[in-house]
Coordinates of C-alpha atoms in Angstrom, one line a residue:
M799 CA -128.6 85.5 -55.8
A800 CA -130.2 85.0 -59.3
P801 CA -127.8 85.5 -62.3
G802 CA -130.1 88.2 -63.7
S803 CA -129.9 90.4 -60.5
R804 CA -126.1 89.8 -60.3
C805 CA -125.9 91.1 -63.9
L806 CA -127.8 94.2 -63.1
L807 CA -125.5 94.9 -60.1
L808 CA -122.4 94.2 -62.1
L809 CA -123.3 96.8 -64.6
F810 CA -122.7 99.3 -61.8
L811 CA -119.3 98.1 -60.8
G812 CA -116.1 99.6 -61.9
I813 CA -112.4 100.2 -62.8
L814 CA -109.8 101.0 -65.5
G815 CA -108.1 98.7 -67.9
A816 CA -108.1 95.1 -69.1
L817 CA -105.6 92.4 -68.0
A818 CA -104.1 90.0 -70.5
L819 CA -102.4 87.2 -68.5
G820 CA -101.4 83.8 -69.6
D821 CA -103.7 80.9 -69.1
P822 CA -103.4 80.0 -65.4
G823 CA -105.4 76.9 -65.7
P824 CA -108.5 76.2 -63.6
L825 CA -108.7 78.7 -60.7
E826 CA -110.1 77.9 -57.3
D827 CA -110.2 81.5 -56.0
V828 CA -109.9 85.1 -57.1
V829 CA -106.4 86.1 -58.3
I830 CA -105.5 89.6 -57.0
D831 CA -102.7 91.7 -58.4
R832 CA -102.2 94.8 -56.3
Y833 CA -100.3 96.7 -58.9
Y834 CA -100.5 100.1 -57.3
I835 CA -100.7 100.6 -53.5
P836 CA -100.6 104.3 -52.2
K837 CA -97.9 105.2 -49.7
I838 CA -100.5 106.3 -47.1
C839 CA -103.4 103.9 -46.4
L840 CA -105.5 105.2 -43.6
R841 CA -108.1 102.6 -44.0
E842 CA -108.8 99.2 -45.8
A843 CA -112.2 98.1 -47.1
Q844 CA -113.8 95.7 -44.7
M845 CA -116.9 93.5 -44.9
G846 CA -119.9 95.8 -44.5
D847 CA -118.2 99.0 -45.6
F848 CA -119.7 101.2 -48.2
I849 CA -117.4 101.7 -51.1
R850 CA -117.2 103.7 -54.3
Y851 CA -115.0 102.6 -57.2
H852 CA -114.4 102.6 -61.0
Y853 CA -113.7 99.5 -63.0
N854 CA -113.3 98.0 -66.5
G855 CA -114.4 94.4 -67.1
T856 CA -113.0 92.3 -69.9
F857 CA -112.7 88.7 -71.1
K858 CA -109.4 86.8 -71.4
D859 CA -109.0 88.1 -75.0
G860 CA -109.3 91.7 -73.8
K861 CA -112.8 92.2 -75.1
K862 CA -114.7 94.6 -72.9
F863 CA -118.0 93.5 -71.5
D864 CA -118.7 96.4 -69.0
S865 CA -117.1 99.6 -67.8
S866 CA -118.2 102.2 -65.2
Y867 CA -116.1 104.8 -67.1
D868 CA -118.3 104.3 -70.2
R869 CA -121.3 105.1 -68.1
G870 CA -119.7 108.2 -66.6
A871 CA -120.5 107.2 -63.1
T872 CA -118.7 105.5 -60.2
V873 CA -120.2 102.4 -58.6
A874 CA -121.3 102.6 -55.0
G875 CA -122.3 99.6 -52.8
V876 CA -121.6 97.5 -49.7
V877 CA -118.7 95.1 -49.9
G878 CA -118.7 91.5 -48.5
V879 CA -122.5 91.1 -47.9
G880 CA -123.4 89.2 -51.1
R881 CA -124.6 92.1 -53.1
L882 CA -121.8 91.6 -55.6
I883 CA -120.6 88.5 -57.4
T884 CA -118.5 86.5 -55.0
G885 CA -115.2 87.1 -56.8
M886 CA -115.7 90.9 -56.8
D887 CA -116.8 90.8 -53.1
R888 CA -113.5 89.0 -52.2
G889 CA -111.3 91.0 -54.6
L890 CA -112.4 94.4 -53.2
Q891 CA -111.8 93.6 -49.5
G892 CA -108.6 95.0 -48.0
M893 CA -108.3 97.8 -50.7
C894 CA -107.1 101.3 -49.8
V895 CA -108.4 104.5 -51.3
N896 CA -106.6 105.1 -54.6
E897 CA -105.3 101.5 -54.7
R898 CA -105.5 99.7 -58.1
R899 CA -106.0 96.0 -58.5
H900 CA -106.2 93.5 -61.3
L901 CA -108.7 90.8 -60.4
I902 CA -109.2 87.4 -62.2
V903 CA -112.5 85.9 -61.2
P904 CA -113.0 82.2 -62.1
P905 CA -116.5 81.2 -63.4
H906 CA -117.7 79.6 -60.2
L907 CA -117.1 83.0 -58.4
G908 CA -118.6 84.9 -61.3
Y909 CA -121.7 84.0 -63.3
G910 CA -120.9 80.2 -63.5
S911 CA -122.2 77.8 -66.2
I912 CA -125.2 80.0 -66.9
G913 CA -123.5 83.4 -67.7
V914 CA -125.6 86.4 -68.6
A915 CA -127.6 86.1 -71.8
G916 CA -126.2 88.2 -74.6
L917 CA -123.4 89.6 -72.4
I918 CA -121.3 87.0 -70.6
P919 CA -121.0 83.4 -71.9
P920 CA -121.2 80.4 -69.7
D921 CA -118.1 79.4 -67.7
A922 CA -116.4 82.7 -68.5
T923 CA -113.4 83.9 -66.6
L924 CA -113.7 87.6 -65.9
Y925 CA -110.9 90.2 -65.7
F926 CA -111.4 93.4 -63.8
D927 CA -109.2 96.5 -63.4
V928 CA -110.4 98.3 -60.3
V929 CA -109.5 101.6 -58.6
M930 CA -110.9 102.3 -55.1
L931 CA -112.2 105.8 -54.6
D932 CA -114.1 105.9 -51.3
I933 CA -114.6 103.8 -48.2
W934 CA -117.0 104.6 -45.3
N935 CA -119.2 102.9 -42.8
K936 CA -122.6 103.9 -41.4
N937 CA -120.9 103.9 -38.0
D938 CA -118.3 106.4 -39.0
K939 CA -118.0 109.8 -37.3
L940 CA -116.5 113.0 -38.4
Q941 CA -112.7 112.9 -38.6
I942 CA -111.1 116.2 -37.5
T943 CA -107.4 116.7 -37.7
T944 CA -105.9 120.0 -36.4
L945 CA -103.2 121.1 -38.8
S946 CA -102.1 124.3 -37.1
K947 CA -103.5 126.4 -34.3
P948 CA -102.5 129.9 -33.1
E949 CA -100.8 130.3 -29.7
R950 CA -103.5 132.6 -28.5
C951 CA -107.1 131.6 -28.7
N952 CA -109.5 133.6 -26.5
R953 CA -112.6 132.1 -28.0
T954 CA -113.7 129.2 -30.2
V955 CA -116.6 128.8 -32.7
E956 CA -120.0 127.9 -31.2
N957 CA -123.4 127.3 -32.7
S958 CA -125.1 130.5 -34.1
D959 CA -121.7 132.1 -34.7
F960 CA -121.1 133.7 -38.1
V961 CA -117.9 132.4 -39.6
R962 CA -115.6 133.4 -42.5
Y963 CA -113.3 130.7 -43.8
H964 CA -111.3 129.5 -46.8
Y965 CA -111.4 125.9 -47.9
N966 CA -110.3 123.4 -50.4
G967 CA -112.8 120.6 -51.0
T968 CA -111.8 117.2 -52.4
L969 CA -113.3 113.7 -52.6
L970 CA -111.6 111.0 -50.6
D971 CA -109.4 110.1 -53.5
G972 CA -108.1 113.7 -53.8
T973 CA -110.3 114.8 -56.7
P974 CA -111.0 118.5 -56.1
F975 CA -114.6 119.7 -56.4
D976 CA -114.5 123.2 -55.0
S977 CA -112.3 125.9 -53.5
S978 CA -112.9 129.3 -51.9
Y979 CA -109.4 130.3 -52.9
S980 CA -110.3 130.0 -56.6
K981 CA -113.2 132.5 -56.0
G982 CA -110.9 135.0 -54.3
S983 CA -113.2 135.3 -51.3
T984 CA -114.0 133.5 -48.1
Y985 CA -117.1 131.4 -47.5
D986 CA -119.3 133.3 -45.1
T987 CA -122.1 131.7 -43.2
Y988 CA -123.8 130.9 -39.8
V989 CA -122.8 127.7 -38.0
G990 CA -125.4 125.3 -36.6
T991 CA -128.4 126.9 -38.2
G992 CA -128.8 124.6 -41.2
W993 CA -127.0 126.7 -43.7
L994 CA -124.2 124.1 -44.1
I995 CA -124.1 120.3 -44.5
K996 CA -124.2 118.6 -41.1
G997 CA -120.6 117.5 -41.2
M998 CA -119.3 121.1 -41.8
D999 CA -121.7 122.5 -39.1
Q1000 CA -120.0 120.0 -36.7
G1001 CA -116.5 120.3 -38.0
L1002 CA -116.2 124.1 -37.5
L1003 CA -117.2 123.9 -33.9
G1004 CA -114.4 124.7 -31.4
M1005 CA -112.1 126.3 -34.0
C1006 CA -110.0 129.3 -33.2
A1007 CA -109.5 132.2 -35.6
G1008 CA -106.4 131.4 -37.7
E1009 CA -106.8 127.6 -37.0
K1010 CA -106.4 125.1 -39.9
R1011 CA -108.2 121.8 -39.9
S1012 CA -108.7 118.8 -42.1
I1013 CA -112.3 117.6 -41.9
I1014 CA -113.3 114.3 -43.4
I1015 CA -117.1 114.0 -43.7
P1016 CA -118.9 110.7 -44.4
P1017 CA -121.7 110.9 -47.1
F1018 CA -124.6 110.7 -44.6
L1019 CA -123.3 113.9 -43.0
A1020 CA -122.7 115.5 -46.5
Y1021 CA -124.8 115.1 -49.7
G1022 CA -125.7 111.4 -49.2
E1023 CA -127.3 109.3 -51.9
K1024 CA -128.1 112.2 -54.2
G1025 CA -124.7 113.8 -54.3
Y1026 CA -124.5 117.4 -55.5
G1027 CA -124.6 118.4 -59.2
T1028 CA -121.9 116.9 -61.4
V1029 CA -119.0 117.5 -58.9
I1030 CA -120.0 115.4 -55.9
P1031 CA -121.1 111.9 -56.8
P1032 CA -123.7 110.0 -54.7
Q1033 CA -122.4 108.4 -51.5
A1034 CA -119.2 110.4 -51.6
S1035 CA -117.0 111.2 -48.5
L1036 CA -115.8 114.8 -48.6
V1037 CA -112.4 116.1 -47.4
F1038 CA -112.2 119.8 -46.5
S1039 CA -109.0 121.7 -45.7
V1040 CA -110.3 124.7 -43.7
L1041 CA -108.7 127.9 -42.6
L1042 CA -110.9 129.9 -40.2
V1043 CA -110.3 133.5 -41.0
D1044 CA -112.6 135.0 -38.4
F1045 CA -115.9 134.6 -36.6
H1046 CA -118.3 136.5 -34.4
N1047 CA -121.8 136.4 -33.0
P1048 CA -124.5 138.9 -33.9
K1049 CA -124.9 139.4 -30.1
D1050 CA -121.2 140.2 -29.6
G1051 CA -120.2 143.6 -28.2
V1052 CA -116.7 145.1 -28.3
F1053 CA -114.0 143.0 -26.7
L1054 CA -111.3 144.9 -24.8
E1055 CA -107.9 143.7 -23.8
H1056 CA -105.8 146.1 -21.7
L1057 CA -102.3 145.5 -22.9
E1058 CA -100.6 148.2 -20.8
V1059 CA -102.1 150.7 -18.4
P1060 CA -100.0 153.4 -16.8
E1061 CA -99.6 153.2 -13.0
S1062 CA -100.9 156.7 -12.7
C1063 CA -104.2 157.4 -14.4
K1064 CA -105.7 160.6 -13.1
R1065 CA -108.5 160.7 -15.7
R1066 CA -110.1 158.4 -18.2
A1067 CA -111.6 159.4 -21.5
V1068 CA -115.4 159.9 -21.8
T1069 CA -117.8 160.9 -24.5
G1070 CA -117.0 164.4 -25.9
D1071 CA -113.3 164.1 -25.3
F1072 CA -110.9 164.6 -28.2
V1073 CA -108.4 161.8 -28.4
R1074 CA -105.1 161.5 -30.2
Y1075 CA -103.9 157.9 -30.7
H1076 CA -101.8 155.6 -32.8
Y1077 CA -103.1 152.3 -34.0
N1078 CA -102.5 149.2 -36.1
G1079 CA -105.7 147.8 -37.6
T1080 CA -105.7 144.1 -38.6
L1081 CA -108.2 141.4 -39.6
M1082 CA -108.4 138.3 -37.3
D1083 CA -106.0 136.4 -39.4
G1084 CA -103.4 139.1 -38.8
T1085 CA -103.7 140.9 -42.2
L1086 CA -102.8 144.6 -41.7
F1087 CA -105.4 146.9 -43.3
D1088 CA -104.4 150.2 -41.9
S1089 CA -101.9 151.9 -39.6
S1090 CA -101.4 155.4 -38.3
Y1091 CA -97.7 154.6 -37.8
S1092 CA -97.3 154.3 -41.6
R1093 CA -98.5 157.9 -42.0
N1094 CA -96.3 159.0 -39.1
Q1095 CA -99.1 160.9 -37.4
T1096 CA -101.8 160.1 -34.9
Y1097 CA -105.4 159.7 -35.6
N1098 CA -107.3 162.6 -33.9
T1099 CA -111.0 162.6 -33.2
Y1100 CA -113.9 163.1 -30.7
I1101 CA -115.2 159.9 -29.1
G1102 CA -118.8 159.0 -28.5
K1103 CA -120.1 161.4 -31.1
G1104 CA -120.3 159.3 -34.2
Y1105 CA -117.2 160.5 -35.9
I1106 CA -115.7 157.0 -35.9
I1107 CA -117.2 153.5 -36.2
P1108 CA -119.4 152.6 -33.3
G1109 CA -117.0 149.9 -32.0
M1110 CA -114.2 152.3 -31.8
D1111 CA -116.4 154.9 -30.2
Q1112 CA -117.1 152.3 -27.5
G1113 CA -113.6 150.9 -27.4
L1114 CA -111.9 154.2 -26.5
Q1115 CA -114.2 154.9 -23.6
G1116 CA -112.3 154.9 -20.3
V1117 CA -108.8 154.9 -21.8
C1118 CA -105.9 156.5 -19.8
M1119 CA -103.3 158.7 -21.4
G1120 CA -100.5 156.4 -22.4
E1121 CA -102.6 153.3 -22.3
Q1122 CA -102.1 150.5 -24.9
R1123 CA -105.4 148.7 -25.6
R1124 CA -106.6 146.0 -28.0
V1125 CA -110.1 146.6 -29.3
V1126 CA -111.8 143.7 -31.1
I1127 CA -114.9 144.9 -33.0
P1128 CA -117.6 142.7 -34.6
P1129 CA -118.7 143.7 -38.1
H1130 CA -122.1 145.0 -37.0
L1131 CA -120.2 147.6 -35.0
A1132 CA -117.7 148.2 -37.8
Y1133 CA -118.3 148.1 -41.5
G1134 CA -121.0 145.5 -41.6
E1135 CA -121.8 143.0 -44.4
N1136 CA -120.4 145.2 -47.1
G1137 CA -117.0 146.0 -45.7
T1138 CA -115.2 149.0 -47.1
G1139 CA -112.6 149.6 -49.8
D1140 CA -110.5 146.7 -51.0
K1141 CA -108.9 145.8 -47.6
I1142 CA -111.8 145.3 -45.3
P1143 CA -114.1 142.5 -46.6
G1144 CA -117.7 142.2 -45.7
S1145 CA -118.6 140.8 -42.3
A1146 CA -115.0 141.2 -41.1
V1147 CA -114.0 141.3 -37.4
L1148 CA -111.5 144.1 -36.9
I1149 CA -108.7 144.3 -34.3
F1150 CA -107.2 147.6 -33.4
D1151 CA -104.1 147.8 -31.3
V1152 CA -104.3 151.3 -29.9
H1153 CA -101.7 153.5 -28.1
V1154 CA -103.4 156.6 -26.6
I1155 CA -101.1 159.6 -26.8
D1156 CA -103.3 162.1 -25.1
F1157 CA -106.9 163.4 -24.8
H1158 CA -108.7 166.5 -23.7
N1159 CA -112.0 168.1 -23.5
P1160 CA -112.8 171.5 -25.2
A1161 CA -113.9 172.7 -21.8
D1162 CA -110.7 171.8 -20.0
P1163 CA -108.7 174.5 -18.2
V1164 CA -105.0 174.5 -17.6
E1165 CA -104.1 171.8 -15.0
I1166 CA -101.7 173.2 -12.5
E1167 CA -99.7 171.1 -10.1
T1168 CA -97.4 173.0 -7.6
V1169 CA -94.2 171.0 -7.1
F1170 CA -92.5 173.5 -4.8
R1171 CA -93.5 176.9 -3.3
P1172 CA -91.1 178.9 -1.2
E1173 CA -92.1 179.8 2.4
G1174 CA -93.1 183.4 3.0
C1175 CA -94.4 183.9 -0.5
N1176 CA -96.2 187.3 -0.3
V1177 CA -95.7 188.7 -3.8
T1178 CA -97.0 186.7 -6.8
T1179 CA -97.1 187.3 -10.5
R1180 CA -99.9 189.2 -12.2
N1181 CA -100.6 190.1 -15.8
R1182 CA -98.3 192.9 -17.1
D1183 CA -95.5 191.7 -14.8
F1184 CA -92.2 190.9 -16.4
V1185 CA -91.0 187.4 -15.5
R1186 CA -87.9 185.2 -16.1
Y1187 CA -88.5 181.5 -16.0
H1188 CA -87.1 178.2 -17.0
Y1189 CA -89.2 175.5 -18.7
N1190 CA -89.2 172.0 -20.2
C1191 CA -92.0 171.3 -22.7
S1192 CA -93.0 167.8 -23.8
L1193 CA -96.0 165.9 -25.1
L1194 CA -97.8 163.7 -22.7
D1195 CA -96.1 160.6 -24.1
G1196 CA -92.8 162.0 -22.9
T1197 CA -91.7 163.3 -26.3
R1198 CA -89.4 166.3 -25.6
L1199 CA -90.2 169.4 -27.6
F1200 CA -88.4 172.5 -26.2
S1201 CA -86.4 173.6 -23.2
S1202 CA -85.1 177.0 -22.0
H1203 CA -82.1 175.1 -20.7
D1204 CA -80.9 174.7 -24.3
Y1205 CA -80.2 178.5 -24.2
E1206 CA -77.8 180.7 -22.3
K1207 CA -80.5 182.5 -20.2
P1208 CA -84.0 181.9 -19.0
Q1209 CA -87.1 182.8 -21.0
E1210 CA -88.3 186.4 -20.5
V1211 CA -91.8 187.6 -21.1
T1212 CA -94.4 190.2 -20.1
L1213 CA -97.4 188.4 -18.9
G1214 CA -100.7 189.2 -20.5
A1215 CA -99.1 190.7 -23.5
N1216 CA -100.0 187.8 -25.8
K1217 CA -96.3 186.8 -26.1
V1218 CA -96.8 183.2 -25.0
I1219 CA -99.7 180.7 -25.5
E1220 CA -102.7 181.4 -23.3
G1221 CA -102.3 178.2 -21.2
L1222 CA -98.7 179.0 -20.3
N1223 CA -99.5 182.5 -19.5
S1224 CA -102.3 181.3 -17.1
G1225 CA -100.0 178.8 -15.6
L1226 CA -97.4 181.5 -14.8
L1227 CA -99.8 183.7 -12.9
D1228 CA -99.9 183.8 -9.1
M1229 CA -96.4 182.4 -8.8
C1230 CA -93.6 183.3 -6.4
A1231 CA -90.0 183.6 -7.4
G1232 CA -88.5 180.2 -6.9
E1233 CA -91.8 178.3 -7.3
R1234 CA -91.9 175.2 -9.5
R1235 CA -95.0 173.9 -11.3
V1236 CA -96.2 171.3 -13.8
L1237 CA -98.7 172.6 -16.3
I1238 CA -100.9 170.5 -18.5
V1239 CA -102.1 172.7 -21.3
P1240 CA -105.0 171.6 -23.6
P1241 CA -104.7 172.4 -27.3
H1242 CA -107.4 175.1 -27.3
L1243 CA -105.1 177.0 -24.8
G1244 CA -102.0 175.9 -26.6
H1245 CA -101.3 175.7 -30.3
G1246 CA -104.8 174.5 -31.4
E1247 CA -105.8 172.1 -34.1
S1248 CA -103.0 173.3 -36.5
G1249 CA -100.1 172.9 -34.0
A1250 CA -96.9 174.8 -34.6
R1251 CA -93.4 174.1 -35.7
G1252 CA -92.4 170.9 -33.8
V1253 CA -95.8 170.7 -32.1
P1254 CA -98.5 168.3 -33.6
G1255 CA -102.0 169.6 -34.1
S1256 CA -104.4 169.2 -31.2
A1257 CA -101.6 168.2 -28.9
V1258 CA -101.8 168.5 -25.1
L1259 CA -98.6 170.0 -23.8
R1260 CA -96.8 169.4 -20.5
F1261 CA -94.7 172.2 -19.1
E1262 CA -92.3 172.0 -16.1
V1263 CA -91.8 175.7 -15.2
E1264 CA -89.6 177.4 -12.5
L1265 CA -90.0 181.1 -11.9
I1266 CA -86.6 182.7 -11.6
S1267 CA -87.5 186.3 -11.0
M1268 CA -90.3 188.9 -11.6
E1269 CA -90.7 192.6 -12.0
E1270 CA -93.9 194.5 -11.2
G1271 CA -95.5 195.6 -14.4
V1272 CA -97.5 198.6 -15.6
P1273 CA -101.1 198.8 -16.9
E1274 CA -101.6 197.9 -20.5
G1275 CA -100.7 200.7 -22.9
Y1276 CA -98.4 202.3 -20.4
L1277 CA -94.6 202.5 -20.6
F1278 CA -94.1 204.4 -17.3
I1279 CA -96.2 205.1 -14.3
W1280 CA -95.9 207.4 -11.3
H1281 CA -96.0 206.0 -7.8
G1282 CA -97.7 209.1 -6.7
E1283 CA -98.8 212.3 -8.3
P1284 CA -96.5 213.6 -11.1
P1285 CA -94.7 217.0 -10.5
A1286 CA -96.9 220.0 -11.0
S1287 CA -94.4 221.7 -13.2
L1288 CA -93.4 218.5 -15.1
Y1289 CA -92.1 220.2 -18.3
E1290 CA -90.0 222.7 -16.4
Q1291 CA -88.3 220.0 -14.3
M1292 CA -87.8 217.9 -17.4
D1293 CA -86.2 220.8 -19.3
L1294 CA -82.9 220.5 -17.5
N1295 CA -81.0 223.3 -19.3
K1296 CA -84.1 225.5 -19.5
D1297 CA -83.8 226.2 -23.2
G1298 CA -87.5 225.6 -24.0
G1299 CA -86.9 222.1 -25.6
I1300 CA -86.3 218.7 -24.3
P1301 CA -84.0 216.5 -26.4
A1302 CA -83.7 212.7 -26.0
D1303 CA -80.7 212.8 -23.6
E1304 CA -82.5 215.2 -21.2
F1305 CA -85.7 213.2 -21.3
S1306 CA -83.7 209.9 -20.6
T1307 CA -81.8 211.5 -17.7
F1308 CA -85.0 212.8 -16.1
I1309 CA -86.9 209.5 -16.4
K1310 CA -83.9 207.5 -15.0
T1311 CA -83.7 209.9 -12.0
Q1312 CA -87.5 209.3 -11.2
V1313 CA -87.0 205.6 -11.3
A1314 CA -83.8 205.7 -9.2
E1315 CA -85.6 207.9 -6.6
G1316 CA -88.6 205.5 -6.5
K1317 CA -91.0 208.1 -7.8
G1318 CA -92.1 205.9 -10.8
R1319 CA -91.3 202.8 -12.7
L1320 CA -90.8 201.8 -16.3
M1321 CA -92.6 199.0 -18.0
P1322 CA -90.4 196.1 -17.1
S1323 CA -88.2 194.8 -19.9
S1324 CA -84.8 193.4 -20.5
D1325 CA -83.8 196.7 -22.2
P1326 CA -85.0 199.9 -20.3
E1327 CA -83.2 202.1 -22.8
K1328 CA -85.5 200.9 -25.5
V1329 CA -88.6 201.6 -23.3
I1330 CA -87.3 205.2 -22.7
A1331 CA -86.6 205.6 -26.4
D1332 CA -90.2 204.5 -27.2
M1333 CA -91.5 207.0 -24.6
F1334 CA -89.5 209.9 -26.1
R1335 CA -90.7 208.9 -29.6
N1336 CA -94.3 209.0 -28.4
Q1337 CA -93.9 212.5 -27.0
D1338 CA -91.9 213.9 -29.9
R1339 CA -95.0 214.2 -31.9
N1340 CA -93.5 216.0 -34.9
Q1341 CA -90.4 213.9 -34.8
D1342 CA -88.0 216.9 -34.8
G1343 CA -85.8 215.4 -32.1
K1344 CA -87.1 217.5 -29.1
I1345 CA -90.3 217.8 -27.0
T1346 CA -92.0 221.1 -26.8
P1347 CA -94.5 222.1 -24.0
D1348 CA -97.4 221.6 -26.4
E1349 CA -96.2 218.0 -27.2
L1350 CA -95.7 216.8 -23.7
K1351 CA -98.8 215.0 -22.4
L1352 CA -99.4 212.4 -19.8
K1353 CA -101.1 209.3 -21.0
S1354 CA -103.9 209.7 -18.4
D1355 CA -104.6 213.1 -19.9
E1356 CA -104.6 211.7 -23.5
D1357 CA -107.0 209.0 -22.4
Q1358 CA -109.3 211.6 -20.9
E1359 CA -109.3 213.7 -24.1
K1360 CA -110.3 210.6 -26.1
I1361 CA -113.2 210.0 -23.8
H1362 CA -114.4 213.6 -24.3
E1363 CA -114.0 213.2 -28.1
E1364 CA -116.1 210.1 -28.0
L1365 CA -118.8 211.8 -26.0

């Protein structure tokens, strides 16, 4: 090689410092002082490798004749193929990245007896202080090291997937050039579609969400001969430490994982059903963004009607009561490119771990299951009957709410008198004494959207009921009815002492006698005395403590008078 061309090449060599050694006398070969060797040396520069380095070049007296630092650019070239002065070619071989060497190059391995006009005198011994920054070869491939990987990995990155990842980017010598962490947001892009450098396109393939990788990319799979701006020099190998936060494909649908399905599933939720469920919502890296448990109340909504994100509308279809299900929702079926709030970033895949408490449809009737019905059951309950029954009430997830067994006696109620919720009243009709049933009462026949004390809003209730006894009732508005025609001279028979007035005791004695003789019956109640007292009060119209002939009227007659008045 001509001295002039060697000079031009030398001007692009490099490293720090000048060495002031004593006179060693005539040198036959390069003197190499490896004054700093890194603890980890993954690779040594070999003949034919591309290298990048800095250097300072001085004479024996310390006078500087060249420096890559002064030019503000590293030197890149191929080692051991004669493109450098022989002394430098030899002195650079075997170096590790970040290794520092002092080199003493004798004249016959430098610029010899000719030198470089105006720069290096003839027969000059050259002193170089070199630091190796990068080593690569055109035969190199991507180097991928898995640093950590989640235990569960249902799917890995493929071409055309959209990925969100964090990264730290450094040169091979550890110099940082970029970091997503410093920007406070992930880097979001498509894989395998040309949006990334080739090495990153390849290095992200096969990753799991939550996986960490180290990816070393040779320059020809990165920014090559041009580099990038002021941060990535030409012919620079790049090292990326990558954490894949999540990924999806625009063609993805909702992914369902059935974590726990009850053995018995009589019905599955469909569009139009109202569902109550608990959930934990996380990003793919496990970051919790919302939880119904933290609010200590279920999330209640219709499904399939657009009240919730499309992915959840789809993900809750077909659930059973009590089922635990994982719903993985791609961003185009969740909050899209913009995300929402400060907890769900743009293009985020969402994971919901759902526990379905119950669901119903506004058209649902009471569901009745007869557990036991006595033989020879001829008399069954009707509205206006007075019944005594035991019950246990719970939510469909088994949460106990109320029980008549917590009290000394059974529950008592007149059916059809609006004394119990409509669904329980319906479930107690057409029962025999001794019969046992399980009733499933939807909220519109229970305590509705608002719930009640101890009962959540929109809750489906489960009743276990046992009818203990029943008494035949009377029509609505009546306190007493005759089994046949009432006596023709009712007032005279009721006026026991024939004094022209009927006090409360005479009235009570007469009514009790009619009941005892089977001629009539009172409205069933746990307190017949109260019923009779109410009857007397209704007849004693001037409230003077006795009933006169003008005051005594049968209810049937009163109702007929009202009809005539209306006519």
